[in-house]
N, CA and C of each residue as an Amber inpcrd file, in Angstrom:
protein
   408
 -17.2290000  12.2840000 -62.6080000 -18.0930000  11.2360000 -62.1060000
 -19.4100000  11.8610000 -61.6710000 -20.5180000  11.3380000 -62.1420000
 -21.8390000  11.8410000 -61.8270000 -22.3230000  11.2180000 -60.5230000
 -22.2630000  11.9990000 -59.4280000 -22.6300000  11.4540000 -58.1180000
 -24.1240000  11.1960000 -58.0060000 -24.9380000  11.9630000 -58.7280000
 -26.3770000  11.7360000 -58.6910000 -26.7150000  10.3740000 -59.2820000
 -26.0800000  10.0420000 -60.3860000 -26.3090000   8.7300000 -61.0000000
 -25.8460000   7.6210000 -60.0730000 -24.7150000   7.8230000 -59.3860000
 -24.2110000   6.8250000 -58.4450000 -25.1690000   6.6340000 -57.2790000
 -25.7400000   7.7280000 -56.7740000 -26.6990000   7.6310000 -55.6650000
 -27.9440000   6.8680000 -56.1010000 -28.4230000   7.1560000 -57.3260000
 -29.6130000   6.4590000 -57.8230000 -29.3360000   4.9740000 -58.0190000
 -28.1490000   4.6530000 -58.5160000 -27.7750000   3.2570000 -58.7070000
 -27.7040000   2.5370000 -57.3660000 -27.1040000   3.2000000 -56.3800000
 -27.0160000   2.6150000 -55.0400000 -28.4190000   2.3980000 -54.4710000
 -29.2890000   3.3790000 -54.6250000 -30.6550000   3.2700000 -54.1060000
 -31.3770000   2.1010000 -54.7540000 -31.2430000   1.9580000 -56.0680000
 -31.8970000   0.8440000 -56.7560000 -31.3500000  -0.4920000 -56.2790000
 -30.0270000  -0.5560000 -56.1050000 -29.4110000  -1.7920000 -55.6350000
 -29.9050000  -2.1460000 -54.2350000 -29.8940000  -1.1560000 -53.3380000
 -30.2710000  -1.4210000 -51.9570000 -31.7410000  -1.8060000 -51.8240000
 -32.5920000  -1.1950000 -52.6130000 -34.0170000  -1.5070000 -52.4960000
 -34.3160000  -2.9260000 -52.9660000 -33.4290000  -3.5070000 -53.7430000
 -33.5930000  -4.8900000 -54.1470000 -32.8580000  -5.8510000 -53.2230000
 -32.1060000  -5.3150000 -52.2800000 -31.3070000  -6.1310000 -51.3670000
 -32.1880000  -6.7420000 -50.2870000 -31.5980000  -7.6580000 -49.5550000
 -32.3090000  -8.2740000 -48.4400000 -32.5960000  -7.2710000 -47.3410000
 -33.5720000  -7.5830000 -46.5090000 -33.9510000  -6.6880000 -45.4150000
 -32.7970000  -6.4770000 -44.4430000 -31.9250000  -7.4810000 -44.2970000
 -30.7840000  -7.3250000 -43.4030000 -29.8350000  -6.2380000 -43.8930000
 -29.7130000  -6.0950000 -45.2140000 -28.8600000  -5.0490000 -45.7780000
 -29.4820000  -3.6740000 -45.5050000 -30.7950000  -3.5830000 -45.6720000
 -31.4870000  -2.3170000 -45.3960000 -31.4030000  -1.9730000 -43.9100000
 -31.5020000  -2.9880000 -43.0660000 -31.3580000  -2.7820000 -41.6240000
 -29.9610000  -2.2290000 -41.3150000 -28.9490000  -2.8010000 -41.9250000
 -27.5800000  -2.3300000 -41.7270000 -27.4480000  -0.8670000 -42.1540000
 -28.0880000  -0.5150000 -43.2750000 -28.0120000   0.8670000 -43.7510000
 -28.6760000   1.8210000 -42.7590000 -29.8140000   1.4360000 -42.1800000
 -30.4560000   2.3310000 -41.2150000 -29.5960000   2.4930000 -39.9690000
 -28.8840000   1.4460000 -39.5810000 -27.9540000   1.5650000 -38.4430000
 -26.8450000   2.5580000 -38.7780000 -26.3590000   2.5270000 -40.0230000
 -25.3480000   3.5030000 -40.4530000 -25.9060000   4.9240000 -40.3850000
 -27.1690000   5.1010000 -40.7770000 -27.7820000   6.4220000 -40.7140000
 -27.8080000   6.9330000 -39.2880000 -28.1700000   6.0700000 -38.3550000
 -28.2280000   6.4830000 -36.9480000 -26.8370000   6.8610000 -36.4410000
 -25.8180000   6.1250000 -36.8480000 -24.4430000   6.4650000 -36.4580000
 -24.0220000   7.7960000 -37.0650000 -24.4080000   8.0380000 -38.3000000
 -24.0810000   9.3050000 -38.9620000 -24.7600000  10.4660000 -38.2470000
 -26.0200000  10.2900000 -37.8880000 -26.7340000  11.3610000 -37.1720000
 -26.0820000  11.6220000 -35.8230000 -25.6700000  10.5750000 -35.1220000
 -24.9780000  10.7610000 -33.8370000 -23.6930000  11.5570000 -34.0430000
 -22.9720000  11.2700000 -35.1010000 -21.7430000  12.0210000 -35.4070000
 -22.0830000  13.4740000 -35.7120000 -23.1360000  13.7110000 -36.5010000
 -23.5210000  15.0810000 -36.8160000 -23.9260000  15.8430000 -35.5640000
 -24.5720000  15.1720000 -34.6290000 -24.9250000  15.8310000 -33.3680000
 -23.6610000  16.2950000 -32.6440000 -22.6420000  15.4520000 -32.6370000
 -21.3600000  15.8410000 -32.0360000 -20.7610000  17.0350000 -32.7690000
 -20.8630000  17.0390000 -34.0870000 -20.3330000  18.1600000 -34.8620000
 -21.0590000  19.4570000 -34.5140000 -22.3650000  19.3850000 -34.3580000
 -23.1300000  20.5940000 -34.0120000 -22.6860000  21.1240000 -32.6560000
 -22.4660000  20.2390000 -31.6890000 -21.9690000  20.6880000 -30.3780000
 -20.5880000  21.3350000 -30.5240000 -19.7460000  20.7460000 -31.3750000
 -18.4240000  21.3240000 -31.6360000 -18.5580000  22.7190000 -32.2400000
 -19.4310000  22.8710000 -33.2490000 -19.6250000  24.1730000 -33.8800000
 -20.1430000  25.1920000 -32.8760000 -21.0640000  24.7720000 -32.0370000
 -21.6080000  25.6680000 -31.0250000 -20.5030000  26.1490000 -30.0890000
 -19.6690000  25.2280000 -29.6230000 -18.5520000  25.6000000 -28.7510000
 -17.5430000  26.4720000 -29.4760000 -17.2660000  26.1570000 -30.7240000
 -16.3290000  26.9420000 -31.5210000 -16.8080000  28.3730000 -31.6760000
 -18.0720000  28.5190000 -32.0020000 -18.6200000  29.8680000 -32.1820000
 -18.6110000  30.6530000 -30.8760000 -18.9250000  29.9880000 -29.7760000
 -18.9140000  30.6780000 -28.4900000 -17.5150000  31.1690000 -28.1350000
 -16.4930000  30.3870000 -28.4690000 -15.1160000  30.7690000 -28.1690000
 -14.5940000  31.8450000 -29.1050000 -15.0470000  31.8310000 -30.3570000
 -14.5260000  32.7470000 -31.3660000 -15.1600000  34.1340000 -31.3390000
 -16.3160000  34.2470000 -30.7300000 -17.0100000  35.5300000 -30.7490000
 -16.2560000  36.5450000 -29.9000000 -16.0450000  37.6960000 -30.4740000
 -15.3680000  38.7740000 -29.7520000 -16.2940000  39.9780000 -29.6770000
 -15.8290000  41.0130000 -29.0420000 -16.6240000  42.2310000 -28.9010000
 -16.9010000  42.8650000 -30.2590000 -16.0260000  42.6180000 -31.2320000
 -16.2040000  43.2030000 -32.5600000 -17.2250000  42.4560000 -33.4020000
 -17.5280000  41.2640000 -33.0230000 -18.4460000  40.4450000 -33.8070000
 -19.8650000  40.9600000 -33.6430000 -20.5650000  40.9580000 -34.7370000
 -21.9600000  41.3870000 -34.7080000 -22.7750000  40.4080000 -33.8700000
 -23.4140000  40.9070000 -32.8490000 -24.2410000  40.0660000 -31.9870000
 -25.3950000  39.4420000 -32.7710000 -25.9160000  40.1720000 -33.7480000
 -27.0240000  39.6620000 -34.5450000 -26.5960000  38.4500000 -35.3590000
 -25.4230000  38.5220000 -35.9990000 -24.9260000  37.3860000 -36.7850000
 -24.7270000  36.1680000 -35.8860000 -24.1480000  36.3940000 -34.7320000
 -23.8820000  35.3050000 -33.7930000 -25.1870000  34.6830000 -33.3060000
 -26.1380000  35.5160000 -32.9530000 -27.4240000  35.0230000 -32.4680000
 -28.1200000  34.1990000 -33.5590000 -28.0480000  34.6640000 -34.7930000
 -28.6730000  33.9410000 -35.9020000 -27.9940000  32.5910000 -36.1250000
 -26.6710000  32.5620000 -36.0390000 -25.9240000  31.3180000 -36.2200000
 -26.3000000  30.3080000 -35.1340000 -26.3660000  30.7600000 -33.8920000
 -26.7260000  29.8610000 -32.7980000 -28.1700000  29.3760000 -32.9220000
 -29.0390000  30.2520000 -33.3820000 -30.4360000  29.8660000 -33.5790000
 -30.5240000  28.7540000 -34.6360000 -29.7450000  28.8990000 -35.7020000
 -29.7310000  27.8710000 -36.7410000 -29.1690000  26.5570000 -36.2170000
 -28.1190000  26.6260000 -35.4130000 -27.5580000  25.4220000 -34.8160000
 -28.5910000  24.7290000 -33.9380000 -29.2730000  25.5110000 -33.1350000
 -30.2750000  24.9620000 -32.2400000 -31.4100000  24.3000000 -33.0230000
 -31.8380000  24.9400000 -34.1030000 -32.9140000  24.3800000 -34.9260000
 -32.4740000  23.0630000 -35.5550000 -31.2620000  23.0270000 -36.0810000
 -30.7570000  21.7860000 -36.6770000 -30.7570000  20.6810000 -35.6380000
 -30.2400000  20.9870000 -34.4840000 -30.1080000  19.9660000 -33.4500000
 -31.4610000  19.4610000 -32.9830000 -32.3400000  20.3740000 -32.6440000
 -33.6190000  19.9670000 -32.0540000 -34.5980000  19.4150000 -33.0760000
 -34.8140000  20.1530000 -34.1290000 -35.8620000  19.7700000 -35.0760000
 -35.4250000  18.6580000 -36.0240000 -34.3870000  18.9200000 -36.7560000
 -34.0200000  18.0080000 -37.8260000 -33.4340000  16.7000000 -37.3230000
 -32.4070000  16.7790000 -36.4970000 -31.7710000  15.5520000 -36.0310000
 -32.7430000  14.6790000 -35.2660000 -33.4250000  15.2510000 -34.3150000
 -34.3070000  14.4600000 -33.4710000 -35.4850000  13.8900000 -34.2510000
 -36.0990000  14.7010000 -35.1080000 -37.2160000  14.2080000 -35.9050000
 -36.7610000  13.1150000 -36.8620000 -35.6420000  13.3390000 -37.5140000
 -35.1370000  12.3610000 -38.4710000 -34.7320000  11.0760000 -37.7590000
 -34.0900000  11.2160000 -36.6250000 -33.6990000  10.0460000 -35.8450000
 -34.9400000   9.2540000 -35.4070000 -35.9820000   9.9520000 -34.9880000
 -37.2330000   9.2870000 -34.6050000 -37.8460000   8.5330000 -35.7870000
 -37.8080000   9.1430000 -36.9820000 -38.3470000   8.4850000 -38.1730000
 -37.5620000   7.2170000 -38.5030000 -36.2540000   7.2640000 -38.3460000
 -35.4260000   6.0890000 -38.6200000 -35.7140000   4.9910000 -37.5990000
 -35.8640000   5.3650000 -36.3400000 -36.1750000   4.3740000 -35.3070000
 -37.5470000   3.7460000 -35.5560000 -38.5070000   4.5340000 -35.9940000
 -39.8280000   4.0240000 -36.3400000 -39.7140000   3.0360000 -37.5080000
 -38.8610000   3.3620000 -38.4450000 -38.6060000   2.4820000 -39.5910000
 -38.0180000   1.1520000 -39.1160000 -37.1340000   1.2070000 -38.1440000
 -36.5490000  -0.0130000 -37.5870000 -37.6100000  -0.8500000 -36.8690000
 -38.5210000  -0.1790000 -36.1660000 -39.6040000  -0.9090000 -35.5010000
 -40.5190000  -1.5760000 -36.5330000 -40.7150000  -0.8910000 -37.6600000
 -41.5160000  -1.4680000 -38.7320000 -40.8500000  -2.7420000 -39.2580000
 -39.5340000  -2.7130000 -39.3920000 -38.8030000  -3.9060000 -39.8420000
 -38.9960000  -5.0540000 -38.8480000 -38.9160000  -4.7480000 -37.5790000
 -39.0920000  -5.7730000 -36.5570000 -40.4810000  -6.4050000 -36.6590000
 -41.4900000  -5.5640000 -36.8250000 -42.8600000  -6.0670000 -36.9570000
 -43.0200000  -6.8880000 -38.2380000 -42.3680000  -6.4440000 -39.3030000
 -42.4180000  -7.1650000 -40.5700000 -41.7950000  -8.5460000 -40.4270000
 -40.6490000  -8.6050000 -39.7440000 -39.9680000  -9.8830000 -39.5530000
 -40.7630000 -10.8230000 -38.6410000 -41.5800000 -10.2560000 -37.7490000
 -42.4160000 -11.0720000 -36.8660000 -43.7100000 -11.5010000 -37.5480000
 -43.8840000 -11.0500000 -38.7910000 -45.0580000 -11.4590000 -39.5540000
 -46.3340000 -10.7440000 -39.1760000 -46.2210000  -9.5470000 -38.6220000
 -47.4170000  -8.7940000 -38.2290000 -48.2830000  -8.5160000 -39.4520000
 -49.5590000  -8.7230000 -39.2910000 -50.5000000  -8.5200000 -40.3920000
 -50.6110000  -7.0340000 -40.7250000 -50.8650000  -6.7680000 -42.0010000
 -51.0510000  -5.3910000 -42.4410000 -49.7790000  -4.7190000 -42.8980000
 -48.6500000  -5.3920000 -42.7950000 -47.3820000  -4.8280000 -43.2520000
 -46.8590000  -5.6580000 -44.4140000 -46.1800000  -4.9720000 -45.3150000
 -45.6070000  -5.7030000 -46.4380000 -44.1680000  -5.2760000 -46.6520000
 -43.4390000  -6.1490000 -47.2950000 -42.0540000  -5.8800000 -47.6670000
 -41.9910000  -4.6150000 -48.5270000 -42.9490000  -4.4710000 -49.4290000
 -42.9790000  -3.3100000 -50.3180000 -43.1480000  -2.0030000 -49.5650000
 -44.0060000  -2.0080000 -48.5360000 -44.1900000  -0.7960000 -47.7300000
 -42.8820000  -0.4020000 -47.0510000 -42.2100000  -1.4040000 -46.5170000
 -40.9390000  -1.1370000 -45.8390000 -39.9280000  -0.5670000 -46.8250000
 -39.8310000  -1.1600000 -47.9800000 -38.8680000  -0.7000000 -48.9890000
 -39.2110000   0.7090000 -49.4880000 -40.4990000   1.0060000 -49.6500000
 -40.8980000   2.3660000 -50.0430000 -40.4760000   3.3800000 -48.9860000
 -40.7250000   3.0490000 -47.7270000 -40.3370000   3.9400000 -46.6330000
 -38.8220000   4.0950000 -46.6020000 -38.1030000   3.0070000 -46.8180000
 -36.6430000   3.0430000 -46.8100000 -36.1290000   3.9610000 -47.9280000
 -36.7440000   3.8390000 -49.0950000 -36.3540000   4.6890000 -50.2250000
 -36.5880000   6.1690000 -49.8870000 -37.7140000   6.4510000 -49.2700000
 -38.0270000   7.8240000 -48.8560000 -36.9850000   8.3360000 -47.8450000
 -36.6580000   7.5050000 -46.8640000 -35.6600000   7.9070000 -45.8640000
 -34.2790000   8.0840000 -46.4860000 -33.9320000   7.2560000 -47.4420000
 -32.6510000   7.3950000 -48.1350000 -32.5770000   8.7490000 -48.8370000
 -33.6500000   9.1390000 -49.4820000 -33.6950000  10.4530000 -50.1260000
 -33.5420000  11.5820000 -49.1240000 -34.2320000  11.4620000 -48.0040000
 -34.1070000  12.4820000 -46.9450000 -32.6840000  12.5420000 -46.4190000
 -32.0700000  11.3750000 -46.2400000 -30.7000000  11.3140000 -45.7240000
 -29.7410000  12.0050000 -46.6930000 -29.8880000  11.7390000 -47.9740000
 -29.0130000  12.3620000 -48.9660000 -29.2080000  13.8780000 -49.0130000
 -30.4540000  14.3190000 -48.9620000 -30.7360000  15.7610000 -48.9520000
 -30.1930000  16.4010000 -47.6910000 -30.4110000  15.7500000 -46.5620000
 -29.9400000  16.2970000 -45.2960000 -28.4190000  16.3940000 -45.2800000
 -27.7500000  15.3620000 -45.7860000 -26.2870000  15.3610000 -45.8300000
 -25.7840000  16.5470000 -46.6450000 -26.3870000  16.7820000 -47.7810000
 -25.9950000  17.9070000 -48.6370000 -26.2270000  19.2380000 -47.9270000
 -27.3920000  19.3960000 -47.3180000 -27.7050000  20.6430000 -46.6080000
 -26.7740000  20.8540000 -45.4130000 -26.4860000  19.7860000 -44.7000000
 -25.6190000  19.9150000 -43.5270000 -24.1960000  20.2700000 -43.9450000
 -23.7250000  19.7120000 -45.0450000 -22.3950000  20.0660000 -45.5390000
 -22.3250000  21.5420000 -45.9370000 -23.3870000  22.0520000 -46.5390000
 -23.4450000  23.4750000 -46.8700000 -23.4340000  24.3180000 -45.5970000
 -24.1730000  23.8880000 -44.5970000 -24.2060000  24.6180000 -43.3300000
 -22.8180000  24.6500000 -42.6950000 -22.1060000  23.5190000 -42.7070000
 -20.7600000  23.4730000 -42.1190000 -19.8370000  24.4400000 -42.8470000
 -19.9600000  24.5230000 -44.1640000 -19.1360000  25.4520000 -44.9280000
 -19.4130000  26.8970000 -44.4900000 -20.6770000  27.2080000 -44.2730000
 -21.0460000  28.5550000 -43.8140000 -20.4230000  28.8330000 -42.4480000
 -20.5070000  27.8630000 -41.5360000 -19.9320000  28.0530000 -40.1980000
 -18.4240000  28.2780000 -40.3010000 -17.7400000  27.4490000 -41.0780000
 -16.2870000  27.6000000 -41.2060000 -15.9200000  28.9380000 -41.8430000
 -16.6530000  29.3340000 -42.8770000 -16.3930000  30.6320000 -43.5060000
 -16.6170000  31.7690000 -42.5070000 -17.6410000  31.6440000 -41.7090000
 -17.9450000  32.6680000 -40.7050000 -16.8330000  32.7450000 -39.6530000
 -16.3920000  31.5890000 -39.1850000 -15.3500000  31.5690000 -38.1390000
 -14.0470000  32.1650000 -38.6770000 -13.7620000  31.9770000 -39.9350000
 -12.5410000  32.5370000 -40.5350000 -12.5460000  34.0630000 -40.5030000
 -13.7430000  34.6490000 -40.5370000 -13.8290000  36.1080000 -40.5550000
 -13.7310000  36.7350000 -39.1650000 -13.8460000  35.9240000 -38.1410000
 -13.8180000  36.4600000 -36.7760000 -12.3880000  36.6540000 -36.3320000
């Protein structure tokens, strides 16, 4: 099964859907990000517990630095962008001048792409963390 083709088909379908469907999808994104934040805290705690005197301090420091960067930069920035997108929807529904349905859908498509890329990158990061913990 070609997952890339499925993602593109889903994106095309959603961009033609009603704004309420797109709103629902952005709410799902926010829930997913909240879950990922919990996972990062779990990984941080796991690494802190697993580190022993034999573990390279440099490897551990680098892993924690990466966790911190993911949490602070990516999650928070992405979450802010999604919330801004939701505010744009609210303004669009209130009929604010200067906004169009097309602009909202373009932004939604862009965020969907970011979400898919982020999901893939985060899954790779989790694999690295699990592989690392297995070696400790």
